[in-house]
Amino acid sequence: MKATASSRSKFHPSTFQQVRHRLFHKCLSCLFTLADRFMLVLGPVLIVLACGIIVGLTYVYFRIVLPMLTGTNWVTNLRERREYWRERGYHSADVEAMDQEDQRISMLQSLLLSLSTPAGILHTLLVVSFLVNIIYNYYKCVVTSNTGPSYAAVVRELAQVTGFNYPETDEEMTICKNQLDRSIFVKLERRRRELMDGAITAANGVDGASTITVNEKSEQLSVNGDIESQQPQSTPSALTITTKKQIANNEINNHVTNQPLRLPRIHNWQLLSPTEWTWCRYSLQPKPPRSHYDHVTKSLVLNMDHYCPWMFNVIGYFNYRYFFNFLWFVAAALFYGMLICYPAFRNLNSRHYREQVIAAAEVSQSPKQIFVKHLKSNAFIPTPNEKTPVAFGFIMCLAVGIAVFCLGSFHLYLVLTAQTTIEFHGNVSKRRKGGWTNPYSAGNLKKNWEMIYGTRYHYVKLNTSGGEDDRYSYHGCFGVLMAMMPSNREPEFLPIPIDGRLVRRKIRGHNHIDADKKDDVELGSSRETGSALPKLGFDISDGSTELMDSSAMKDRTVRRFLPSKEILV
């Protein structure tokens, strides 16, 4: 019994809590890994499901709804088709010579008959335009990668305009990692001290007779340690809050009551300035501003919004425009489908529907073979075989349309306010405090829209050294519609504005901007030689923005990566 009691006394509660926390985080990590694998399996399934929904709704339109809209669904055989054309004044010899009057017309003939009317042409043109935009944007959103050569080019352009010397060699990578880790470690410690001071102040305010004892022997965090995601934990110092009443109880019971103060979780990106770089411990490369690591695709994504299992891809800088277009074209198409399906859906159990079925049963020769025909007077009364497709079409358009419209409205707000979904949730606490402005906003709604869609539909050759953006801007609602039309162009501007102004990219390619070489710095690898990107940067030591060439950069590389005196302090 004494050995057991002594062993229990030696087992400190804090040690047990540490073991429990480690097991909890280990289990949580396993669950996240399983969730990532599940997303990889779920993605193709949802793509097939989405394609099935598109095909099903398209079939319902062309097979059932279109003949209702044109009033041609009562035409089922050659005799009724001849009667249909005779009513419109067409008396062809070929039509009059037909003898097989009871021969049923095919589905293709029924479709062509519907398309022979002006209403059928207009409705079909609108539906086809919806389908083209939906399928194109969905395909581009799925296949567009947020990594590769385009990512490398944008990252180096972004490094140039933000004054960050992007490392190219392994040695430079190591020096850059140490500097960035040390910098974020200093900021993290500073933020913890601020939270700790606030907690101490709050504790002293609760009880005027309270006393705070702080053990300055803190647990040091290694620079190479896990500082990317800090877990909820106590302060670096062993903080103990003891009141007078507790002191009296402690003197009686000969023990000390410790109440460790727990701090909220602190993310690295919450400590950075809008244009500050950090180090990604997952991809082992410099992490640009507004970028996040996606654990499903295992890639560092610029302007990451979220991972979408329906797209089987992460939504980021290069495919966000396709995703946004897809949402709004789907919402518009579904609401349009709901409107054209509603008259038939309303008559599913109406009095006219029952009369139509009774009339078909009276003229039928066999009760087992009842052929229900559409009434010539009202084309929007479905037959029993059309009840399920009509109900499926209307309910699917209504339910999915409302959900996609709500999601599209949320992303419209994000586009106009220059935020991503991750940033929106991170900025909630900042907005509550008041006086907060989005550092990534370009100043107005129009510029924020242009950050995603650019200023023109096709790329043209122009000199980007001056402020010539307004000459190529869209004008009016027609311009907004043109910006959302199918286009293979990449984003025109960099992911972040500099000093509230959009920075146009120097994109190379046969269908991209060919910037004037006399005024613009050559970025990216040469297409003829395939050489690596040159080392470019800004010398901002004296506050200027003078562009340095590769030779000057080579002399300053080591000095720039070494930690400054402020960081070392």
Coordinates of C-alpha atoms in Angstrom, one line a residue:
M1 CA 0.0 0.0 0.0
K2 CA 2.9 2.4 0.8
A3 CA 4.6 1.6 -2.5
T4 CA 1.4 2.2 -4.3
A5 CA 0.8 5.5 -2.5
S6 CA 4.4 6.6 -3.2
S7 CA 4.1 5.7 -6.9
R8 CA 0.9 7.7 -7.1
S9 CA 2.5 10.7 -5.5
K10 CA 5.4 10.5 -7.9
F11 CA 3.0 10.5 -10.9
H12 CA 2.5 14.2 -11.3
P13 CA -0.9 15.2 -12.8
S14 CA 0.8 17.4 -15.4
T15 CA 2.6 14.3 -16.8
F16 CA -0.6 12.4 -17.1
Q17 CA -2.2 15.4 -18.9
Q18 CA 0.7 15.5 -21.3
V19 CA 0.3 11.9 -22.2
R20 CA -3.4 12.3 -22.6
H21 CA -2.9 15.3 -24.9
R22 CA -0.4 13.4 -27.0
L23 CA -2.7 10.4 -27.4
F24 CA -5.6 12.7 -28.2
H25 CA -3.6 14.6 -30.9
K26 CA -2.3 11.3 -32.3
C27 CA -5.8 10.0 -32.7
L28 CA -6.9 13.3 -34.2
S29 CA -4.0 13.1 -36.7
C30 CA -5.1 9.6 -37.7
L31 CA -8.7 10.8 -38.2
F32 CA -7.5 13.6 -40.4
T33 CA -5.4 11.2 -42.4
L34 CA -8.4 8.9 -42.9
A35 CA -10.5 11.9 -43.9
D36 CA -8.0 12.9 -46.5
R37 CA -8.0 9.4 -48.0
F38 CA -11.8 9.4 -47.9
M39 CA -11.9 12.6 -49.9
L40 CA -9.7 11.1 -52.5
V41 CA -12.1 8.2 -52.9
L42 CA -15.2 10.4 -52.6
G43 CA -14.1 12.8 -55.4
P44 CA -14.5 10.5 -58.4
V45 CA -17.8 9.3 -57.0
L46 CA -19.2 12.8 -56.8
I47 CA -17.9 13.7 -60.2
V48 CA -19.9 10.8 -61.7
L49 CA -22.9 11.8 -59.6
A50 CA -22.7 15.4 -60.9
C51 CA -22.4 14.2 -64.5
G52 CA -25.4 12.0 -63.9
I53 CA -27.5 14.8 -62.6
I54 CA -26.5 17.0 -65.6
V55 CA -27.4 14.2 -68.1
G56 CA -30.7 13.4 -66.3
L57 CA -31.9 17.0 -66.3
T58 CA -30.8 17.5 -69.9
Y59 CA -32.9 14.4 -70.9
V60 CA -35.9 15.6 -69.0
Y61 CA -35.7 18.9 -70.9
F62 CA -35.3 17.6 -74.4
R63 CA -37.6 14.6 -74.0
I64 CA -40.5 16.0 -71.9
V65 CA -40.3 19.7 -71.2
L66 CA -39.4 21.0 -74.6
P67 CA -42.4 19.4 -76.4
M68 CA -44.6 20.9 -73.7
L69 CA -43.2 24.4 -74.2
T70 CA -43.7 24.2 -77.9
G71 CA -47.1 22.5 -77.8
T72 CA -46.0 19.6 -79.9
N73 CA -46.2 16.7 -77.4
W74 CA -49.7 15.7 -78.7
V75 CA -48.0 14.6 -82.1
T76 CA -47.2 10.9 -81.7
N77 CA -47.7 9.4 -85.2
L78 CA -47.4 10.3 -88.9
R79 CA -51.1 11.2 -89.2
E80 CA -50.9 13.7 -86.3
R81 CA -47.7 15.2 -87.7
R82 CA -49.4 15.7 -91.1
E83 CA -52.3 17.4 -89.3
Y84 CA -49.8 19.6 -87.4
W85 CA -48.2 20.8 -90.6
R86 CA -51.5 21.3 -92.3
E87 CA -52.6 23.6 -89.5
R88 CA -49.6 25.7 -90.2
G89 CA -50.3 26.0 -93.9
Y90 CA -47.8 23.4 -95.2
H91 CA -49.2 21.0 -97.9
S92 CA -46.4 19.0 -99.3
A93 CA -46.9 16.2 -101.8
D94 CA -44.6 13.9 -99.8
V95 CA -46.6 14.5 -96.7
E96 CA -49.9 13.8 -98.4
A97 CA -48.6 10.6 -100.0
M98 CA -47.9 8.9 -96.7
D99 CA -50.0 5.8 -96.1
Q100 CA -48.8 4.5 -92.7
E101 CA -50.7 7.0 -90.7
D102 CA -50.5 5.1 -87.4
Q103 CA -46.7 4.7 -87.4
R104 CA -45.2 6.3 -84.4
I105 CA -42.6 9.0 -84.8
S106 CA -39.2 8.6 -83.3
M107 CA -37.7 10.6 -80.4
L108 CA -35.4 12.4 -82.9
Q109 CA -38.4 13.4 -85.1
S110 CA -40.3 14.7 -82.1
L111 CA -37.2 16.7 -81.1
L112 CA -36.9 18.2 -84.6
L113 CA -40.6 19.0 -84.6
S114 CA -40.1 20.9 -81.3
L115 CA -37.1 22.8 -82.7
S116 CA -39.0 23.9 -85.8
T117 CA -40.9 26.5 -83.7
P118 CA -39.4 29.9 -82.6
A119 CA -40.1 29.1 -78.9
G120 CA -38.3 25.8 -79.2
I121 CA -35.3 27.5 -80.8
L122 CA -35.1 30.2 -78.2
H123 CA -35.5 27.9 -75.2
T124 CA -32.9 25.4 -76.6
L125 CA -30.4 28.1 -77.3
L126 CA -30.6 29.3 -73.7
V127 CA -30.4 25.8 -72.3
V128 CA -27.4 24.9 -74.6
S129 CA -25.6 28.1 -73.5
F130 CA -26.1 27.1 -69.9
L131 CA -24.8 23.6 -70.6
V132 CA -21.7 24.8 -72.4
N133 CA -20.7 27.2 -69.6
I134 CA -21.5 24.6 -66.9
I135 CA -19.6 21.8 -68.5
Y136 CA -16.6 24.0 -69.5
N137 CA -16.2 25.6 -66.1
Y138 CA -16.7 22.3 -64.3
Y139 CA -14.1 20.6 -66.5
K140 CA -11.6 23.5 -66.1
C141 CA -12.1 23.6 -62.3
V142 CA -11.4 19.8 -62.1
V143 CA -8.3 19.7 -64.3
T144 CA -6.7 23.1 -63.5
S145 CA -3.7 22.5 -61.2
N146 CA -2.6 25.0 -58.6
T147 CA 1.0 23.8 -58.8
G148 CA 3.5 23.5 -61.6
P149 CA 5.3 26.0 -63.8
S150 CA 2.5 28.6 -63.5
Y151 CA 2.7 28.5 -59.8
A152 CA 6.5 28.8 -59.9
A153 CA 6.3 31.9 -62.1
V154 CA 3.6 33.6 -60.0
V155 CA 5.6 32.9 -56.8
R156 CA 8.7 34.5 -58.2
E157 CA 6.8 37.5 -59.5
L158 CA 5.2 37.8 -56.1
A159 CA 8.6 37.6 -54.4
Q160 CA 9.9 40.4 -56.6
V161 CA 7.1 42.9 -55.8
T162 CA 7.2 42.1 -52.1
G163 CA 10.9 42.4 -51.8
F164 CA 11.5 38.8 -50.8
N165 CA 14.6 37.0 -52.2
Y166 CA 13.3 33.6 -53.3
P167 CA 15.9 30.9 -52.6
E168 CA 17.0 28.8 -55.5
T169 CA 19.7 26.5 -54.2
D170 CA 19.6 24.0 -51.3
E171 CA 22.0 26.2 -49.2
E172 CA 19.8 29.2 -49.7
M173 CA 16.7 27.2 -48.8
T174 CA 18.3 26.2 -45.5
I175 CA 19.3 29.7 -44.6
C176 CA 15.9 31.0 -45.6
K177 CA 14.1 28.4 -43.5
N178 CA 16.2 29.2 -40.4
Q179 CA 15.5 32.9 -40.8
L180 CA 11.8 32.5 -41.3
D181 CA 11.4 30.0 -38.5
R182 CA 13.3 32.3 -36.1
S183 CA 11.2 35.3 -37.1
I184 CA 7.9 33.5 -36.6
F185 CA 9.2 32.1 -33.3
V186 CA 9.9 35.6 -32.0
K187 CA 6.5 36.8 -33.0
L188 CA 4.9 33.7 -31.5
E189 CA 6.6 34.3 -28.1
R190 CA 5.7 38.0 -28.2
R191 CA 2.0 37.1 -28.9
R192 CA 2.0 34.6 -26.0
R193 CA 3.4 37.1 -23.6
E194 CA 0.7 39.6 -24.6
L195 CA -2.0 37.0 -23.9
M196 CA -0.3 36.0 -20.7
D197 CA -0.2 39.6 -19.5
G198 CA -3.8 40.1 -20.4
A199 CA -4.7 36.9 -18.4
I200 CA -2.7 38.1 -15.4
T201 CA -4.4 41.5 -15.5
A202 CA -7.8 39.9 -15.7
A203 CA -6.9 37.6 -12.7
N204 CA -5.8 40.5 -10.6
G205 CA -9.0 42.4 -11.4
V206 CA -11.2 39.5 -10.2
D207 CA -9.9 39.5 -6.6
G208 CA -7.9 42.4 -5.3
A209 CA -6.2 40.2 -2.7
S210 CA -5.0 37.8 -5.4
T211 CA -1.3 37.2 -5.9
I212 CA 0.4 36.0 -9.1
T213 CA 3.6 34.0 -9.0
V214 CA 5.5 33.3 -12.2
N215 CA 8.3 30.9 -12.7
E216 CA 10.7 32.4 -15.3
K217 CA 12.1 29.1 -16.1
S218 CA 10.3 28.6 -19.4
E219 CA 10.3 25.8 -21.8
Q220 CA 12.3 26.8 -24.9
L221 CA 11.0 25.9 -28.3
S222 CA 13.5 24.8 -30.9
V223 CA 13.6 26.8 -34.1
N224 CA 13.4 23.6 -36.1
G225 CA 10.4 22.4 -34.1
D226 CA 6.7 22.3 -34.9
I227 CA 5.7 26.0 -34.9
E228 CA 3.4 25.8 -37.9
S229 CA 0.4 24.9 -35.8
Q230 CA 0.6 25.5 -32.1
Q231 CA -1.8 23.4 -30.0
P232 CA -3.7 24.8 -27.0
Q233 CA -1.3 24.7 -24.2
S234 CA -0.2 26.6 -21.1
T235 CA 2.1 29.6 -21.3
P236 CA 5.8 29.2 -21.8
S237 CA 6.3 30.1 -18.2
A238 CA 4.9 28.0 -15.4
L239 CA 2.2 30.3 -14.3
T240 CA 0.4 29.7 -11.0
I241 CA -2.5 31.8 -9.7
T242 CA -3.0 31.6 -5.9
T243 CA -5.6 33.5 -3.8
K244 CA -5.5 34.2 -0.1
K245 CA -8.2 31.6 0.6
Q246 CA -6.2 29.0 -1.4
I247 CA -3.1 30.0 0.6
A248 CA -4.9 29.3 3.9
N249 CA -6.2 26.0 2.6
N250 CA -2.7 25.1 1.4
E251 CA -1.2 25.8 4.8
I252 CA -3.8 23.6 6.4
N253 CA -3.5 20.7 4.0
N254 CA 0.2 21.2 3.3
H255 CA -0.2 21.2 -0.5
V256 CA -0.2 23.8 -3.3
T257 CA -3.1 24.1 -5.7
N258 CA -1.9 24.9 -9.3
Q259 CA -4.2 26.3 -12.0
P260 CA -2.2 26.4 -15.3
L261 CA -3.4 29.1 -17.6
R262 CA -4.3 27.8 -21.1
L263 CA -3.9 30.0 -24.1
P264 CA -5.9 29.8 -27.4
R265 CA -4.4 28.2 -30.4
I266 CA -2.2 30.5 -32.4
H267 CA -1.7 30.0 -36.2
N268 CA 1.3 31.4 -38.0
W269 CA -0.7 33.2 -40.6
Q270 CA -2.4 35.2 -37.9
L271 CA 1.0 36.7 -36.8
L272 CA 2.1 37.7 -40.3
S273 CA 1.8 41.1 -42.1
P274 CA -0.2 41.1 -45.4
T275 CA 2.9 40.7 -47.6
E276 CA 5.1 38.7 -45.3
W277 CA 6.5 35.3 -46.2
T278 CA 6.9 32.3 -43.9
W279 CA 8.1 28.7 -44.2
C280 CA 5.8 25.8 -44.9
R281 CA 6.9 22.7 -42.9
Y282 CA 4.8 20.4 -45.1
S283 CA 6.0 21.3 -48.6
L284 CA 9.5 22.5 -47.3
Q285 CA 9.5 25.7 -49.3
P286 CA 8.8 29.4 -48.7
K287 CA 5.2 30.1 -48.1
P288 CA 3.9 33.1 -50.0
P289 CA 1.3 35.5 -48.6
R290 CA -2.4 34.3 -48.7
S291 CA -1.2 30.7 -49.3
H292 CA -2.1 27.6 -47.4
Y293 CA -1.1 24.0 -47.5
D294 CA -3.8 21.6 -48.7
H295 CA -3.5 18.2 -47.0
V296 CA -5.6 16.3 -49.5
T297 CA -3.7 17.3 -52.7
K298 CA -0.4 17.7 -50.7
S299 CA 0.4 21.0 -52.3
L300 CA 0.9 24.7 -51.3
V301 CA -1.9 26.7 -52.8
L302 CA -2.0 30.4 -53.5
N303 CA -5.2 32.1 -52.3
M304 CA -6.6 28.8 -51.1
D305 CA -10.3 28.9 -50.6
H306 CA -11.2 25.3 -49.8
Y307 CA -11.0 21.7 -51.0
C308 CA -14.1 20.8 -53.0
P309 CA -14.9 17.0 -53.2
W310 CA -17.3 17.8 -56.1
M311 CA -14.4 19.2 -58.1
F312 CA -11.9 16.6 -56.8
N313 CA -9.6 19.5 -56.6
V314 CA -8.6 22.3 -54.3
I315 CA -10.0 25.7 -55.1
G316 CA -7.3 28.4 -55.3
Y317 CA -5.7 31.1 -57.3
F318 CA -5.7 29.5 -60.7
N319 CA -9.2 27.8 -60.8
Y320 CA -11.3 30.1 -58.5
R321 CA -12.8 31.9 -61.5
Y322 CA -14.0 28.6 -63.0
F323 CA -15.5 27.6 -59.6
F324 CA -17.3 30.9 -59.2
N325 CA -18.6 30.8 -62.8
F326 CA -19.8 27.2 -62.3
L327 CA -21.8 28.2 -59.2
W328 CA -23.7 31.0 -60.9
F329 CA -24.4 29.3 -64.2
V330 CA -25.6 26.2 -62.3
A331 CA -27.9 28.4 -60.1
A332 CA -29.2 30.3 -63.2
A333 CA -29.8 27.1 -65.1
L334 CA -31.6 25.4 -62.2
F335 CA -33.9 28.3 -61.5
Y336 CA -34.7 28.4 -65.2
G337 CA -35.5 24.7 -65.1
M338 CA -37.7 25.2 -62.1
L339 CA -39.7 27.8 -63.9
I340 CA -40.3 25.7 -67.1
C341 CA -41.0 22.5 -65.1
Y342 CA -43.5 24.2 -62.6
P343 CA -46.6 24.1 -64.9
A344 CA -46.2 20.4 -65.5
F345 CA -45.4 19.7 -61.8
R346 CA -48.5 21.6 -60.8
N347 CA -50.7 19.4 -62.9
L348 CA -49.4 16.1 -61.7
N349 CA -52.5 15.3 -59.6
S350 CA -54.9 17.8 -61.1
R351 CA -58.4 17.3 -62.4
H352 CA -57.2 17.6 -66.0
Y353 CA -54.6 14.8 -65.4
R354 CA -57.3 12.4 -64.2
E355 CA -59.6 13.2 -67.0
Q356 CA -56.8 12.6 -69.5
V357 CA -56.1 9.1 -68.0
I358 CA -59.9 8.3 -67.9
A359 CA -60.3 9.3 -71.6
A360 CA -57.4 7.1 -72.6
A361 CA -58.8 4.1 -70.7
E362 CA -62.2 4.5 -72.4
V363 CA -60.8 4.3 -76.0
S364 CA -58.3 1.6 -75.1
Q365 CA -59.1 -1.9 -76.5
S366 CA -57.3 -3.7 -73.7
P367 CA -57.2 -2.6 -70.0
K368 CA -53.6 -3.8 -69.8
Q369 CA -52.4 -1.6 -72.7
I370 CA -53.6 1.9 -72.0
F371 CA -51.8 4.5 -74.1
V372 CA -52.3 8.0 -72.5
K373 CA -52.0 10.8 -75.0
H374 CA -51.4 14.5 -74.4
L375 CA -54.3 16.8 -74.7
K376 CA -54.1 19.1 -77.7
S377 CA -55.7 21.9 -75.7
N378 CA -53.2 21.8 -72.7
A379 CA -49.7 20.6 -73.4
F380 CA -48.6 21.0 -69.8
I381 CA -50.5 18.0 -68.5
P382 CA -48.0 15.1 -68.2
T383 CA -48.8 11.4 -68.8
P384 CA -48.3 8.7 -66.1
N385 CA -44.9 7.8 -67.7
E386 CA -43.8 11.4 -67.3
K387 CA -44.8 12.0 -63.7
T388 CA -41.5 10.7 -62.2
P389 CA -39.2 12.7 -64.6
V390 CA -41.2 15.9 -64.2
A391 CA -41.2 15.5 -60.4
F392 CA -37.5 14.7 -60.4
G393 CA -36.7 17.7 -62.6
F394 CA -38.6 20.2 -60.6
I395 CA -37.6 19.0 -57.1
M396 CA -33.9 18.7 -58.1
C397 CA -33.9 22.2 -59.7
L398 CA -35.6 23.7 -56.6
A399 CA -33.5 22.1 -53.9
V400 CA -30.1 22.2 -55.6
G401 CA -30.8 25.6 -57.0
I402 CA -31.5 27.2 -53.6
A403 CA -28.4 25.5 -52.1
V404 CA -26.1 26.6 -55.0
F405 CA -27.6 30.1 -55.0
C406 CA -26.8 30.5 -51.3
L407 CA -23.2 29.3 -51.9
G408 CA -22.8 31.5 -54.9
S409 CA -24.1 34.5 -53.0
F410 CA -21.5 33.8 -50.2
H411 CA -18.7 33.6 -52.8
L412 CA -20.0 36.8 -54.5
Y413 CA -19.5 38.5 -51.2
L414 CA -16.0 37.1 -50.9
V415 CA -15.1 38.2 -54.4
L416 CA -16.3 41.8 -53.8
T417 CA -14.6 42.0 -50.5
A418 CA -11.3 40.3 -51.6
Q419 CA -11.5 37.4 -49.2
T420 CA -11.2 33.7 -49.3
T421 CA -13.3 31.3 -47.2
I422 CA -10.3 30.6 -44.9
E423 CA -9.7 34.4 -44.5
F424 CA -13.4 35.0 -43.9
H425 CA -13.4 32.7 -40.9
G426 CA -10.1 34.1 -39.6
N427 CA -11.3 37.7 -39.9
V428 CA -14.5 37.1 -37.8
S429 CA -12.8 38.0 -34.6
K430 CA -11.1 41.0 -36.2
R431 CA -14.4 42.4 -37.4
R432 CA -15.9 42.0 -34.0
K433 CA -13.3 44.3 -32.5
G434 CA -14.1 47.0 -35.0
G435 CA -11.9 49.3 -36.9
W436 CA -10.6 46.5 -39.1
T437 CA -10.0 46.8 -42.8
N438 CA -9.1 44.0 -45.2
P439 CA -5.4 44.5 -46.2
Y440 CA -6.0 42.5 -49.5
S441 CA -8.8 44.8 -50.7
A442 CA -8.0 46.8 -53.8
G443 CA -10.0 49.8 -52.6
N444 CA -13.5 49.3 -54.2
L445 CA -15.8 46.6 -55.5
K446 CA -14.8 47.0 -59.1
K447 CA -11.1 46.5 -58.4
N448 CA -11.8 43.5 -56.2
W449 CA -13.8 42.0 -59.1
E450 CA -11.0 42.6 -61.5
M451 CA -8.6 40.8 -59.1
I452 CA -10.4 37.6 -60.1
Y453 CA -11.6 38.3 -63.6
G454 CA -9.1 40.8 -64.9
T455 CA -9.8 43.9 -67.0
R456 CA -10.3 42.3 -70.4
Y457 CA -11.5 39.1 -72.0
H458 CA -8.6 38.4 -74.4
Y459 CA -5.0 39.2 -73.7
V460 CA -3.5 41.9 -75.9
K461 CA 0.0 43.2 -76.3
L462 CA 0.4 46.3 -74.1
N463 CA 2.9 48.1 -72.0
T464 CA 2.2 47.4 -68.4
S465 CA 4.7 49.8 -66.9
G466 CA 2.2 52.6 -66.6
G467 CA -1.3 52.8 -65.1
E468 CA -3.2 51.8 -68.2
D469 CA -5.7 49.4 -66.5
D470 CA -8.7 51.7 -67.0
R471 CA -8.3 51.7 -70.8
Y472 CA -9.0 47.9 -70.9
S473 CA -11.7 47.7 -68.2
Y474 CA -15.1 46.2 -68.8
H475 CA -18.0 48.6 -69.0
G476 CA -21.5 47.8 -67.7
C477 CA -23.4 44.6 -67.2
F478 CA -22.4 43.3 -70.7
G479 CA -18.8 43.6 -69.7
V480 CA -19.4 41.5 -66.5
L481 CA -21.2 38.9 -68.6
M482 CA -18.3 38.8 -71.1
A483 CA -15.9 38.3 -68.3
M484 CA -17.7 35.2 -67.2
M485 CA -17.8 33.6 -70.7
P486 CA -15.6 30.5 -71.3
S487 CA -11.9 31.5 -71.5
N488 CA -8.7 29.7 -71.0
R489 CA -6.8 32.7 -69.6
E490 CA -4.9 32.7 -66.4
P491 CA -5.4 35.3 -63.7
E492 CA -4.3 38.7 -64.9
F493 CA -3.2 40.1 -61.6
L494 CA -1.0 38.8 -58.7
P495 CA -2.8 37.3 -55.7
I496 CA -2.3 40.4 -53.5
P497 CA -2.4 44.1 -54.2
I498 CA 0.6 46.2 -53.3
D499 CA -0.2 49.5 -51.5
G500 CA -3.8 49.1 -52.5
R501 CA -3.0 48.7 -56.3
L502 CA -3.4 45.6 -58.4
V503 CA -0.1 44.4 -59.9
R504 CA -0.4 42.9 -63.4
R505 CA 1.5 39.7 -64.1
K506 CA 4.0 39.3 -66.9
I507 CA 2.5 36.3 -68.5
R508 CA 4.3 34.6 -71.4
G509 CA 2.7 32.5 -74.1
H510 CA 1.0 32.7 -77.5
N511 CA -2.4 33.6 -75.9
H512 CA -1.1 35.6 -73.0
I513 CA 0.2 39.1 -72.4
D514 CA 3.5 39.8 -74.1
A515 CA 4.8 42.6 -72.0
D516 CA 7.2 45.2 -73.5
K517 CA 10.7 44.0 -72.8
K518 CA 12.1 47.5 -72.8
D519 CA 10.1 48.5 -69.7
D520 CA 9.4 45.2 -68.0
V521 CA 11.8 42.9 -66.3
E522 CA 12.2 39.5 -67.9
L523 CA 10.6 36.9 -65.6
G524 CA 10.2 33.2 -66.0
S525 CA 12.3 30.7 -67.8
S526 CA 13.2 31.1 -71.5
R527 CA 11.1 28.9 -73.8
E528 CA 14.1 28.3 -76.1
T529 CA 16.6 27.2 -73.4
G530 CA 14.4 26.2 -70.6
S531 CA 16.7 27.9 -68.2
A532 CA 15.8 28.5 -64.5
L533 CA 14.2 31.6 -63.3
P534 CA 16.7 34.4 -62.6
K535 CA 17.2 35.6 -59.0
L536 CA 15.5 38.9 -58.7
G537 CA 14.7 41.0 -55.7
F538 CA 14.3 44.5 -54.2
D539 CA 16.9 46.2 -52.2
I540 CA 14.7 47.6 -49.4
S541 CA 17.5 48.3 -46.9
D542 CA 17.2 52.0 -47.4
G543 CA 13.5 52.1 -48.2
S544 CA 13.9 52.3 -51.9
T545 CA 12.6 49.9 -54.5
E546 CA 15.5 49.8 -56.9
L547 CA 15.6 46.5 -58.8
M548 CA 18.7 44.4 -58.4
D549 CA 20.1 42.1 -61.1
S550 CA 21.4 38.6 -60.5
S551 CA 25.0 39.6 -59.9
A552 CA 24.1 42.1 -57.2
M553 CA 21.7 39.6 -55.7
K554 CA 24.5 37.0 -55.5
D555 CA 26.6 39.2 -53.3
R556 CA 23.8 40.0 -50.9
T557 CA 22.1 36.6 -50.7
V558 CA 23.9 35.4 -47.6
R559 CA 23.7 38.8 -45.8
R560 CA 19.9 39.0 -46.6
F561 CA 19.2 35.6 -45.1
L562 CA 21.1 36.1 -41.9
P563 CA 19.0 37.0 -39.0
S564 CA 18.7 40.7 -38.1
K565 CA 19.6 42.1 -34.7
E566 CA 16.0 42.7 -33.9
I567 CA 15.1 39.0 -34.5
L568 CA 18.1 37.8 -32.5
V569 CA 16.9 40.0 -29.6

